[in-house]
Each structure stands twice: as C-alpha cells, then as structure tokens.
Amino acid sequence: MSKILFLKLLFIFLIITLASGRIVDDISFHNPQNLAGQMVKTRNSISVEKVGVNKPTPEEEKDPEFWRSVAREQVLRNLEKQKLNVNKAKNIIMFLGDGMSLSTVAAARMLKGQRKNHTGEEDSLSFEKFPHAAFSKTYCANAQVADSACTATAYLCGVKGNIVTIGVSANVEYNNCSASMDPANQVSSIAAWAQKAGKSTGFITTTTLTHASPSGTYAHVANRLYESDADVMSFGQDPATCMDMAHQLVTQEPGRNFNIMMGGGMAKFLPKNIKDFHGNNGIREDGRNLLSTWQAMHPGGVFVSNREELLNVNTSNVSHIMGIFNTKAMDYYAVSDKSQQPSLAEMTETALNLLQRNEKGYFIFIEGGHIDTAHHENKAGISLDETLEFDKAIQLARDMTDPEETLIVVTADHGHGLTINGYPGRGTSILGLNQHDLGADGLKYSTLSYALGPQQFIDEHGQRVDLDGIPRDIDSIYPSYVKSNDGHHSGEDVGVFASGPFDHLFTGVLEQNAIPHLMAYAACIGDGLTMCDDNVEE
C-alpha cells in the first residue's frame, strides 16, 4: 500500500471516527438561529435549542450611542485610577463574603437590580465600583478545594496551612492538637499586627464568634470544630492541653484585646447548666462562664444580646462591645426576627462608631458568613439576599470613612458550585426558571442550579419534575446535578476588590496569603515590607 493511499484511508477513518464519537463543530454549540431565538420549537429541536424566542431589548440600548456613552464613562473612570493613593492607611476594613463565588456576585447584582424593577444585569454591587480588583487563588497547602479554615489562615495570617486547621502552619495536620499548641507552629494574624501598632481591633460575623472565618483573627487549632471544650473532647482530645477556640478568644492574645466581637454562638461560652440570653443551655463541660470572664476583664465594655441593646449603646462611653445575638449562628436575615436580630450593616455602623475614636486607627474583619451557609443548603435565594445585606454593610462602611485614610478590601474565601444556566433573556428573574429555553425533556429548567446538593427534582421513574408546578419562596432549595447531603465549595479563583490607600496593589492574580501582607504594607504594620520602609529608604 502506497503512503499516499494510506494517508487517504487514515483521513477517511478519522472522519468516520469523529462522526461516530459525536465530535461536534462550532455551529452545533452556537447555531446562529438558535442564539437569535429563531429555532422552531419541536421535540426534535429541543436538544439544540438554547435560547428561545421573544427576548425583548430595552429601547434605549438599540441605539449604538448608548453603548458608546457607557464605554466613554468607563474609560474616564479608569483614567482616574492613574491618580494613585499612596497615603499611609490609618484604618483597614476587611470584608469577607464566605463562599461568594463570582457567579454569586453576578447573580446578586441581577437580583439587586430586579428588586428595583430593572432588568438587573446592568446593576452593580457597591464593591464592584471600587477602583481596583484582582483574583485570588484559594487552594490551601494540602487541598485543591479549600474550606473556610485554611483560607482564613491565608487571608488573615499571610501563610497557607492545611485544610480544617486555623492559625497554624502546614506543619500541623488535622486533629494534631499537640502540634497546634506548639508556638513554633502558630502564625499571627493581621489583627495581632494591628494591636502591636496601637490600633483598635475586632470582628463581626453573621455566623458564630467561633466559626472558622473570624477565628482566623485569633485562634490556633488543628481542627476548626474545637469551638468549646465539649467539642474538643468529642474529637478525643484533652481540653486541658488543647485549648478550645472560645477559651482562646476570651483569655488569649490577641482575642482578649478585641474592642469589637459580634455574631452568634453564645452556647460555646457558657456551661451546660446555665441558660443563655436566648433561653437555651450552654454546652461547656468545664463550668467556665466565659461571658462573665470577659466582662470582668473589660469593666468599661458592654455585652449586648439583641438589636435594641446594640442600637442603644453609647459608643462614646464604652471601650469594648461583645454582642452575641443567638445561641448558635445568627438567623438568615430574610427570615429573622428583625426586632431582635441586628443587620450586618447595623453591627458595622456601631462598630465603626466605636473604633474611629482611636487616633492610631483600627483593623476590623467583617464577614457575611451566611452567603456560604445558604449555598451549602442550595438555597440560592437566601444566599443572594445575604450577599445584598453584605453589600449594604460595605456601602455604609465606605460612606462612613475617608478613602484617603481607610483601606477597604472585599474578597471571598472560596467559591461554591452555583451556575447561571442557559441563554435566558434580559430581565429574566434570576431566582426563577429560564423562560426562553427547555431541556431535552421539554421542561423548563432553573436559571440557577448547583453542582452538588440534596435535591435533583427527579421522580420515581428517573424523570425530571416539572418545576413550573413547584412554588418558590426566598428559602426554597434549588436543583443540583449530583446528589449530596449539601452543596460543596468550588476551587476557582475569587474576586478581590479594593478602595483606599494603596488599593492599586490589589491587581492581577494573587496568592490568597498575599492579601494581609498587602494590607499591612499600606498601614505600616507587621514585620514584613511596608510603605514606611520605602519612605525611609528614599
């Protein structure tokens, strides 16, 4: 067989193989009739129909000058970024949207606009208007997809550790308590660096004071669930040699010095024979009442347990505020008793009013923790609502502070497996079904869905349930692809948004552990490089 004949036969064989293997060309994915919504709606065409028909375009957007005007405004805004803010940062506010993937940001933006009766896609969250942004790589030392513990060590302590551990180096493995108690393996947080510089410090969370994310400011543990002595014992460890997180927060540096601590989780601080302010017993086995301990340590401080008490605090007359607003985590804001539970913005406002009294400045960590919690439950509506509450707190903080002296950084610890599906038309309800497309089974599908979760909406015959017949409210569970007890984290990069002194340093693709070092550089705190060192050299 000649070489030419062999090549011809090989070419024919490859064509047949590709065809039988259903390798498709671009038109199969991006059929122009399909994208324009002109495909005929028949059972045979459903599998390739991705868009649907009757998609309205806002009238003003039909004029090319509309988009040229939008672009001109963007050019002018970007030109303003050439005027770098190289002031020393007196204050640092770090906002953490737990589990706030970029898909969460986009969906929340749409919901924000739709709640104002707009189409939604064109809206923006407050921090999306910050002058500088970057991506953060979220893996931890021994895990491709991270949890909120090892990421907290990265973005608060500047070192990547192992999954489930907090405030310790990668020398410490899961549940190795003796290694976590070894000072050689412990890493300090930016909160500790700020205290050393004479600044006021604290944190706010919608979860618990001993949750993984805020614990990165103060804890050193081999297991993020060592929240109380009872928890430590449940993992076969001795609390006498393995100090729990609530105990560390109240009695150890830097937690004992925090001017602000707000969130949920009162049970972790009280013995099991004492009821908390919310009518439930504590869980501690050692008999310690850590709330009494804290109050005795801070006679000028005030403890609050509900919204009214918080809003009545005279921040000009108190030195510290500890607010614990639930036995466990705080409730989702959308379904909470708003007469009892403060919003994240209200907690932020009270905290900043106290912290701004320090002439040397402050550092505070503020977490929208239930963005993540709701994603785990596949409750997309709740997660997006929590994101919008988070957004309100950020806008308030920027309004209350001066960008010339206060650096605000907004980021997430990791993503979640939330996707925005299909080709829905402009203004399609982000919380509803895609009205412009059908699945191969002829049924509509949810615009939002998850990779993993508890509910696939499949009947006993393995067929998809018609979602049109299922009512939805704010805490409905959304469909997922793979059945799991809950939704899991995702491993893609997350956003970092910055406004204030040296915000231009937050650009490009960052290792997550660089974030506290960049903040410290701007504020001249910590033992690393700072802008003050540069000035001395000049």
Coordinates of C-alpha atoms in Angstrom, one line a residue:
M1 CA 0.0 0.0 0.0
S2 CA 1.4 3.3 -1.1
K3 CA 2.0 6.1 1.5
I4 CA -0.5 8.4 -0.2
L5 CA -3.2 5.7 -0.3
F6 CA -2.6 5.0 3.4
L7 CA -2.9 8.7 4.4
K8 CA -6.2 8.9 2.4
L9 CA -7.6 5.9 4.2
L10 CA -6.4 7.3 7.5
F11 CA -8.2 10.6 6.8
I12 CA -11.4 8.8 5.9
F13 CA -11.1 6.7 9.1
L14 CA -10.6 9.8 11.3
I15 CA -13.7 11.4 9.7
I16 CA -15.8 8.4 10.4
T17 CA -14.4 8.1 14.0
L18 CA -15.1 11.7 14.8
A19 CA -18.6 11.4 13.4
S20 CA -19.4 8.3 15.4
G21 CA -17.9 9.8 18.5
R22 CA -20.2 12.8 18.2
I23 CA -17.5 15.3 18.0
V24 CA -19.4 18.5 17.1
D25 CA -18.4 21.7 15.3
D26 CA -19.0 25.2 16.5
I27 CA -22.4 25.6 14.8
S28 CA -23.8 22.8 17.0
F29 CA -22.9 24.8 20.1
H30 CA -23.6 28.3 18.6
N31 CA -26.2 27.8 15.9
P32 CA -27.0 31.4 14.8
Q33 CA -30.7 30.7 14.5
N34 CA -30.5 29.1 18.0
L35 CA -28.9 32.1 19.6
A36 CA -31.2 34.6 17.9
G37 CA -34.2 32.6 19.3
Q38 CA -35.5 31.6 15.8
M39 CA -35.3 27.8 16.1
V40 CA -38.6 26.1 15.6
K41 CA -39.8 24.7 18.9
T42 CA -40.3 21.0 18.2
R43 CA -39.4 17.9 20.2
N44 CA -36.6 17.2 17.7
S45 CA -35.0 20.6 18.1
I46 CA -35.2 20.9 21.8
S47 CA -31.8 19.4 22.3
V48 CA -30.0 22.1 20.4
E49 CA -32.4 25.0 21.3
K50 CA -30.5 27.0 23.8
V51 CA -32.2 30.4 23.7
G52 CA -35.9 30.5 22.9
V53 CA -37.9 33.3 21.4
N54 CA -39.4 36.7 22.2
K55 CA -36.4 38.3 24.0
P56 CA -37.1 42.0 24.4
T57 CA -34.3 44.5 24.1
P58 CA -34.5 47.7 26.2
E59 CA -35.4 50.5 23.7
E60 CA -32.5 52.8 24.7
E61 CA -30.0 50.0 24.1
K62 CA -30.9 49.7 20.5
D63 CA -29.1 52.9 19.8
P64 CA -25.3 52.3 19.4
E65 CA -24.7 55.7 21.1
F66 CA -26.0 54.3 24.3
W67 CA -23.2 51.8 24.5
R68 CA -20.6 54.3 23.3
S69 CA -21.6 56.5 26.1
V70 CA -21.3 53.6 28.6
A71 CA -17.8 52.9 27.3
R72 CA -16.8 56.5 27.5
E73 CA -17.8 56.7 31.1
Q74 CA -15.8 53.5 31.8
V75 CA -12.7 55.0 30.1
L76 CA -12.9 58.1 32.2
R77 CA -13.3 56.1 35.4
N78 CA -10.3 54.0 34.5
L79 CA -8.2 57.1 33.7
E80 CA -9.0 58.3 37.3
K81 CA -7.1 55.2 38.5
Q82 CA -3.9 56.7 37.3
K83 CA -4.0 59.0 40.4
L84 CA -2.6 56.6 42.9
N85 CA -3.5 56.9 46.6
V86 CA -0.1 56.4 48.3
N87 CA -1.2 57.7 51.7
K88 CA -0.5 55.6 54.8
A89 CA -3.6 53.6 55.7
K90 CA -4.7 54.6 59.1
N91 CA -7.6 52.1 59.1
I92 CA -8.2 48.8 57.5
I93 CA -11.6 47.2 57.0
M94 CA -11.6 43.7 55.5
F95 CA -14.9 42.3 54.3
L96 CA -15.2 38.6 53.7
G97 CA -18.1 37.1 51.7
D98 CA -17.9 33.5 52.7
G99 CA -18.4 31.3 49.7
M100 CA -19.0 34.4 47.5
S101 CA -18.1 33.0 44.1
L102 CA -18.0 35.2 41.1
S103 CA -21.3 33.6 40.0
T104 CA -22.8 34.7 43.3
V105 CA -21.6 38.2 42.7
A106 CA -23.2 38.3 39.3
A107 CA -26.5 36.8 40.4
A108 CA -26.7 39.1 43.4
R109 CA -26.1 42.1 41.1
M110 CA -29.0 41.0 39.0
L111 CA -31.2 40.5 42.0
K112 CA -30.4 43.9 43.3
G113 CA -31.5 45.5 40.0
Q114 CA -34.6 43.4 39.7
R115 CA -35.7 44.4 43.2
K116 CA -35.7 47.9 41.8
N117 CA -37.9 46.8 38.9
H118 CA -35.0 46.9 36.4
T119 CA -33.8 44.1 34.2
G120 CA -30.9 43.7 36.7
E121 CA -27.9 42.7 34.6
E122 CA -26.7 46.3 34.3
D123 CA -26.7 46.9 38.0
S124 CA -23.6 46.8 40.3
L125 CA -22.8 45.9 43.8
S126 CA -21.1 48.6 45.8
F127 CA -17.7 47.0 45.8
E128 CA -17.8 46.4 42.1
K129 CA -17.4 50.1 41.8
F130 CA -14.1 50.1 43.8
P131 CA -11.2 51.3 41.7
H132 CA -9.1 48.2 41.8
A133 CA -9.7 44.5 41.6
A134 CA -7.8 41.2 41.4
F135 CA -8.3 37.4 41.5
S136 CA -7.3 35.3 44.5
K137 CA -6.2 31.7 44.2
T138 CA -7.9 29.8 47.0
Y139 CA -6.2 26.4 47.3
C140 CA -4.7 25.5 50.7
A141 CA -1.5 23.7 51.4
N142 CA -2.9 20.2 51.1
A143 CA -6.2 20.7 49.3
Q144 CA -7.2 21.7 45.8
V145 CA -10.6 23.0 47.0
A146 CA -10.3 24.8 50.3
D147 CA -12.5 25.2 53.4
S148 CA -13.1 28.4 55.5
A149 CA -10.4 27.4 58.0
C150 CA -7.2 27.1 55.9
T151 CA -8.3 30.1 53.8
A152 CA -8.8 32.2 57.0
T153 CA -5.2 31.4 57.8
A154 CA -4.1 32.6 54.4
Y155 CA -6.0 35.9 54.1
L156 CA -5.6 36.9 57.8
C157 CA -2.3 35.4 58.8
G158 CA -0.4 35.5 55.4
V159 CA 0.5 31.8 55.4
K160 CA -1.1 28.8 53.7
G161 CA -2.0 26.0 56.1
N162 CA -3.7 22.6 55.8
I163 CA -7.4 22.2 55.3
V164 CA -9.5 22.3 58.5
T165 CA -6.7 23.9 60.5
I166 CA -6.6 27.6 61.6
G167 CA -3.8 29.9 62.6
V168 CA -1.1 27.3 62.2
S169 CA 1.5 26.4 59.6
A170 CA 1.3 23.5 57.2
N171 CA 3.4 21.5 59.7
V172 CA 0.1 20.9 61.6
E173 CA -2.1 18.2 60.4
Y174 CA -5.8 17.7 61.1
N175 CA -6.6 16.9 64.8
N176 CA -2.9 17.0 65.8
C177 CA -3.5 19.1 68.9
S178 CA 0.0 19.0 70.4
A179 CA 1.4 20.4 67.2
S180 CA -1.1 23.2 67.1
M181 CA -0.3 24.2 70.6
D182 CA 3.4 24.4 69.8
P183 CA 4.2 28.2 69.4
A184 CA 6.7 27.3 66.7
N185 CA 3.8 26.2 64.5
Q186 CA 1.5 29.1 65.3
V187 CA 1.2 32.1 62.9
S188 CA -0.1 35.5 64.0
S189 CA -2.9 37.4 62.3
I190 CA -3.1 41.0 60.9
A191 CA -5.3 41.7 63.9
A192 CA -2.3 41.0 66.2
W193 CA -0.1 43.1 63.9
A194 CA -2.5 46.0 64.2
Q195 CA -2.7 45.7 68.0
K196 CA 1.1 45.8 68.2
A197 CA 0.9 49.2 66.3
G198 CA -1.6 50.5 68.9
K199 CA -4.7 50.2 66.7
S200 CA -8.1 49.1 67.9
T201 CA -9.3 45.7 66.5
G202 CA -12.3 43.4 66.2
F203 CA -14.5 41.3 64.1
I204 CA -18.2 40.9 63.1
T205 CA -19.8 37.8 61.6
T206 CA -23.3 36.6 60.8
T207 CA -22.2 33.0 61.9
T208 CA -20.7 32.4 65.3
L209 CA -17.8 34.0 67.1
T210 CA -16.0 30.7 66.9
H211 CA -16.7 30.0 63.3
A212 CA -13.8 29.2 61.0
S213 CA -13.5 32.6 59.2
P214 CA -13.4 35.1 62.1
S215 CA -11.4 32.6 64.2
G216 CA -8.5 33.3 61.8
T217 CA -8.0 36.6 63.6
Y218 CA -7.2 34.9 67.0
A219 CA -7.2 31.1 67.1
H220 CA -4.6 28.4 66.7
V221 CA -6.2 25.0 66.3
A222 CA -5.7 21.7 64.4
N223 CA -9.5 21.3 63.9
R224 CA -11.9 24.2 63.2
L225 CA -14.6 22.4 65.2
Y226 CA -12.7 22.8 68.5
E227 CA -15.1 25.6 69.3
S228 CA -15.7 24.6 73.0
D229 CA -14.2 22.2 75.5
A230 CA -17.1 19.8 74.8
D231 CA -16.2 19.9 71.1
V232 CA -12.5 19.2 71.9
M233 CA -13.5 16.2 73.9
S234 CA -15.8 14.9 71.2
F235 CA -12.7 14.5 69.0
G236 CA -10.8 12.6 71.7
Q237 CA -8.6 15.4 72.8
D238 CA -8.0 16.8 76.3
P239 CA -9.2 20.4 76.7
A240 CA -6.6 20.9 79.5
T241 CA -3.8 20.7 76.9
C242 CA -5.8 21.5 73.8
M243 CA -7.5 24.9 74.4
D244 CA -10.8 25.4 72.7
M245 CA -11.5 28.5 70.5
A246 CA -14.0 30.2 72.7
H247 CA -11.5 30.0 75.6
Q248 CA -8.7 31.3 73.3
L249 CA -10.8 34.2 72.2
V250 CA -11.7 35.5 75.7
T251 CA -8.4 34.8 77.5
Q252 CA -5.5 34.8 75.0
E253 CA -3.8 37.3 72.8
P254 CA -5.0 38.9 70.5
G255 CA -8.6 37.9 71.1
R256 CA -8.8 39.2 74.7
N257 CA -7.9 42.7 73.4
F258 CA -10.6 42.9 70.7
N259 CA -12.7 46.0 71.0
I260 CA -15.5 44.5 68.9
M261 CA -16.8 41.0 68.8
M262 CA -20.3 40.4 67.3
G263 CA -22.1 37.4 65.9
G264 CA -23.8 34.3 67.2
G265 CA -22.8 31.2 69.1
M266 CA -23.4 32.0 72.8
A267 CA -23.6 28.3 73.8
K268 CA -19.9 27.9 73.3
F269 CA -19.1 30.4 76.1
L270 CA -21.4 29.1 78.8
P271 CA -21.5 26.0 81.0
K272 CA -24.3 23.4 80.3
N273 CA -26.1 24.2 83.5
I274 CA -26.7 27.9 82.6
K275 CA -29.2 29.2 80.2
D276 CA -28.1 31.9 77.7
F277 CA -29.9 35.1 76.9
H278 CA -31.9 33.3 74.2
G279 CA -33.3 30.7 76.5
N280 CA -31.0 27.8 75.7
N281 CA -28.4 26.0 77.8
G282 CA -24.7 26.4 77.2
I283 CA -22.6 23.4 76.2
R284 CA -19.4 23.8 78.1
E285 CA -18.3 20.9 80.4
D286 CA -15.6 22.8 82.4
G287 CA -18.0 25.0 84.2
R288 CA -16.5 28.2 82.8
N289 CA -18.7 31.2 82.2
L290 CA -16.5 32.9 79.6
L291 CA -19.0 35.8 79.3
S292 CA -18.5 36.7 82.9
T293 CA -14.8 36.3 82.5
W294 CA -14.9 38.8 79.5
Q295 CA -17.0 41.3 81.4
A296 CA -14.6 41.2 84.4
M297 CA -11.7 41.8 82.1
H298 CA -13.4 44.8 80.4
P299 CA -15.2 46.8 83.1
G300 CA -15.6 49.6 80.5
G301 CA -17.1 47.3 78.0
V302 CA -20.7 46.3 77.3
F303 CA -22.3 43.0 76.5
V304 CA -25.4 43.0 74.2
S305 CA -27.7 40.2 73.1
N306 CA -30.3 41.8 70.8
R307 CA -30.8 44.6 68.3
E308 CA -32.3 47.1 70.8
E309 CA -29.4 46.8 73.2
L310 CA -26.9 47.2 70.4
L311 CA -28.5 50.3 68.9
N312 CA -28.7 51.9 72.4
V313 CA -25.0 51.5 73.1
N314 CA -23.4 54.9 73.6
T315 CA -20.2 54.2 71.6
S316 CA -18.5 57.4 73.0
N317 CA -18.6 55.9 76.6
V318 CA -17.6 52.3 76.1
S319 CA -14.3 50.7 75.5
H320 CA -15.4 47.3 74.1
I321 CA -18.6 45.7 72.7
M322 CA -19.3 42.0 72.8
G323 CA -22.6 41.2 71.0
I324 CA -23.9 37.6 70.7
F325 CA -27.3 37.5 69.1
N326 CA -28.2 33.8 69.1
T327 CA -27.4 30.5 70.8
K328 CA -26.0 29.2 67.6
A329 CA -25.3 31.1 64.4
M330 CA -27.4 34.2 63.6
D331 CA -30.6 33.6 61.6
Y332 CA -30.7 34.3 57.9
Y333 CA -31.6 37.9 57.7
A334 CA -34.6 37.4 55.3
V335 CA -36.3 35.1 57.8
S336 CA -35.0 36.6 61.1
D337 CA -36.9 38.4 63.8
K338 CA -35.7 41.9 62.9
S339 CA -36.9 43.3 66.2
Q340 CA -34.3 41.1 67.9
Q341 CA -31.5 40.5 65.4
P342 CA -29.5 43.4 64.0
S343 CA -28.5 43.5 60.4
L344 CA -24.9 43.3 59.3
A345 CA -25.0 47.0 58.4
E346 CA -26.3 47.9 61.9
M347 CA -23.5 46.0 63.5
T348 CA -21.0 47.6 61.2
E349 CA -22.2 51.1 61.9
T350 CA -22.0 50.6 65.7
A351 CA -18.5 49.1 65.5
L352 CA -17.1 51.8 63.3
N353 CA -18.5 54.5 65.6
L354 CA -16.5 53.0 68.5
L355 CA -13.4 52.1 66.5
Q356 CA -12.9 55.6 64.9
R357 CA -12.2 57.1 68.4
N358 CA -8.7 55.6 68.3
E359 CA -6.3 58.2 66.8
K360 CA -3.9 55.5 65.8
G361 CA -6.6 53.8 63.7
Y362 CA -8.1 50.3 63.6
F363 CA -8.4 47.0 61.9
I364 CA -11.7 45.1 61.7
F365 CA -12.8 41.9 59.9
I366 CA -16.5 41.8 58.8
E367 CA -17.9 38.5 57.5
G368 CA -21.1 37.9 55.5
G369 CA -21.0 34.2 56.6
H370 CA -24.4 33.0 55.6
I371 CA -23.7 33.5 51.9
D372 CA -21.8 30.2 52.3
T373 CA -24.3 28.6 54.7
A374 CA -27.2 29.1 52.3
H375 CA -25.2 27.8 49.4
H376 CA -24.5 24.6 51.4
E377 CA -28.2 24.2 51.7
N378 CA -28.6 25.1 48.0
K379 CA -30.9 28.0 49.0
A380 CA -29.8 30.4 46.3
G381 CA -32.5 33.0 47.2
I382 CA -31.2 33.2 50.7
S383 CA -27.6 33.3 49.7
L384 CA -28.2 36.2 47.2
D385 CA -30.2 38.0 49.9
E386 CA -27.3 37.6 52.3
T387 CA -24.9 38.9 49.6
L388 CA -27.1 42.0 49.3
E389 CA -27.1 42.5 53.1
F390 CA -23.3 42.2 52.9
D391 CA -23.2 44.8 50.1
K392 CA -25.2 47.2 52.2
A393 CA -22.7 47.0 55.0
I394 CA -19.8 47.6 52.6
Q395 CA -21.5 50.7 51.1
L396 CA -22.2 52.0 54.6
A397 CA -18.5 51.5 55.6
R398 CA -17.3 53.3 52.5
D399 CA -19.8 56.2 53.2
M400 CA -18.7 56.4 56.9
T401 CA -14.9 56.5 56.2
D402 CA -12.5 58.6 54.1
P403 CA -10.8 56.7 51.2
E404 CA -7.8 58.9 51.8
E405 CA -7.1 57.2 55.1
T406 CA -9.2 54.0 55.2
L407 CA -8.4 51.0 53.1
I408 CA -11.4 48.7 52.4
V409 CA -10.7 45.2 50.9
V410 CA -13.6 42.9 49.9
T411 CA -13.0 39.3 49.0
A412 CA -14.2 35.7 49.4
D413 CA -12.5 32.7 50.9
H414 CA -13.6 30.2 48.3
G415 CA -16.4 29.7 45.7
H416 CA -19.4 27.5 45.5
G417 CA -20.8 25.3 42.8
L418 CA -23.6 27.8 41.7
T419 CA -24.1 28.3 38.0
I420 CA -26.2 30.6 35.9
N421 CA -27.6 28.4 33.1
G422 CA -28.7 28.6 29.5
Y423 CA -29.5 31.7 27.5
P424 CA -32.3 33.5 29.4
G425 CA -33.4 36.8 28.0
R426 CA -32.7 40.2 29.6
G427 CA -34.6 40.7 32.8
T428 CA -35.4 37.0 33.4
S429 CA -35.9 36.5 37.1
I430 CA -32.6 35.4 38.4
L431 CA -34.4 33.3 41.1
G432 CA -36.9 31.7 38.6
L433 CA -37.0 29.4 35.6
N434 CA -35.4 30.1 32.3
Q435 CA -38.5 31.2 30.3
H436 CA -36.7 31.1 27.0
D437 CA -35.4 27.6 26.8
L438 CA -36.4 24.0 27.5
G439 CA -34.4 20.9 28.4
A440 CA -34.3 17.9 26.1
D441 CA -37.3 16.5 28.0
G442 CA -39.4 19.5 27.0
L443 CA -39.4 21.0 30.5
K444 CA -38.1 24.4 31.7
Y445 CA -35.1 24.5 34.0
S446 CA -33.9 26.7 36.8
T447 CA -31.7 29.6 35.8
L448 CA -29.7 28.9 38.9
S449 CA -28.5 25.5 39.9
Y450 CA -25.8 23.7 41.8
A451 CA -23.2 21.0 41.0
L452 CA -23.9 19.1 44.2
G453 CA -26.8 19.1 46.6
P454 CA -29.8 17.3 48.2
Q455 CA -32.5 17.8 45.6
Q456 CA -32.3 16.9 41.9
F457 CA -36.1 17.1 41.4
I458 CA -36.3 13.6 39.8
D459 CA -39.4 11.5 40.1
E460 CA -39.6 7.7 40.8
H461 CA -39.1 7.0 37.2
G462 CA -35.9 8.9 36.9
Q463 CA -37.5 11.8 35.0
R464 CA -37.2 15.5 35.8
V465 CA -40.1 17.0 37.7
D466 CA -41.9 19.9 36.1
L467 CA -40.6 22.9 38.1
D468 CA -43.3 25.1 36.8
G469 CA -45.7 23.4 39.2
I470 CA -43.5 23.9 42.3
P471 CA -43.9 27.3 44.0
R472 CA -40.7 29.1 45.1
D473 CA -40.0 31.4 48.0
I474 CA -36.9 33.0 49.4
D475 CA -35.7 29.8 51.2
S476 CA -36.5 27.3 48.5
I477 CA -33.9 24.6 47.6
Y478 CA -32.6 24.8 44.1
P479 CA -31.8 21.9 41.8
S480 CA -28.4 20.2 41.8
Y481 CA -26.7 17.7 39.4
V482 CA -25.1 15.2 41.8
K483 CA -26.9 14.1 44.9
S484 CA -25.1 15.0 48.1
N485 CA -26.1 15.9 51.6
D486 CA -25.3 19.5 50.9
G487 CA -23.6 21.8 48.4
H488 CA -19.8 21.8 48.4
H489 CA -17.2 24.5 47.9
S490 CA -15.6 25.1 44.5
G491 CA -12.0 25.7 43.6
E492 CA -12.0 28.6 41.1
D493 CA -10.4 31.9 41.8
V494 CA -12.5 34.5 43.7
G495 CA -12.5 38.3 43.4
V496 CA -10.7 40.9 45.5
F497 CA -11.9 44.5 45.4
A498 CA -10.0 47.4 47.0
S499 CA -10.6 51.1 47.7
G500 CA -8.4 53.4 49.7
P501 CA -4.6 53.8 50.3
F502 CA -2.5 51.6 48.1
D503 CA -5.6 49.9 46.6
H504 CA -3.7 49.7 43.3
L505 CA -1.6 46.9 44.9
F506 CA -4.7 44.7 44.6
T507 CA -4.4 43.7 40.9
G508 CA -3.6 40.7 38.8
V509 CA -3.8 37.1 40.1
L510 CA -2.8 36.9 43.8
E511 CA -1.9 34.0 46.1
Q512 CA -4.6 34.3 48.8
N513 CA -2.0 34.6 51.5
A514 CA -0.6 37.8 50.0
I515 CA -3.7 39.7 50.9
P516 CA -2.9 40.5 54.6
H517 CA 0.7 41.4 53.6
L518 CA -0.6 44.0 51.0
M519 CA -2.9 45.5 53.7
A520 CA -0.1 45.6 56.2
Y521 CA 2.2 47.3 53.6
A522 CA -0.4 50.1 53.2
A523 CA -0.8 50.5 57.0
C524 CA 2.8 50.1 58.1
I525 CA 2.1 47.2 60.4
G526 CA 3.5 43.7 60.9
D527 CA 7.1 42.5 60.3
G528 CA 7.0 42.4 56.5
L529 CA 7.6 45.1 53.9
T530 CA 5.7 48.3 54.4
M531 CA 5.3 51.7 52.7
C532 CA 7.1 53.3 55.7
D533 CA 10.2 51.2 55.0
D534 CA 10.2 52.5 51.4
N535 CA 9.9 56.1 52.6
V536 CA 12.9 55.6 55.0
E537 CA 15.0 54.3 52.1
E538 CA 14.1 57.3 50.0

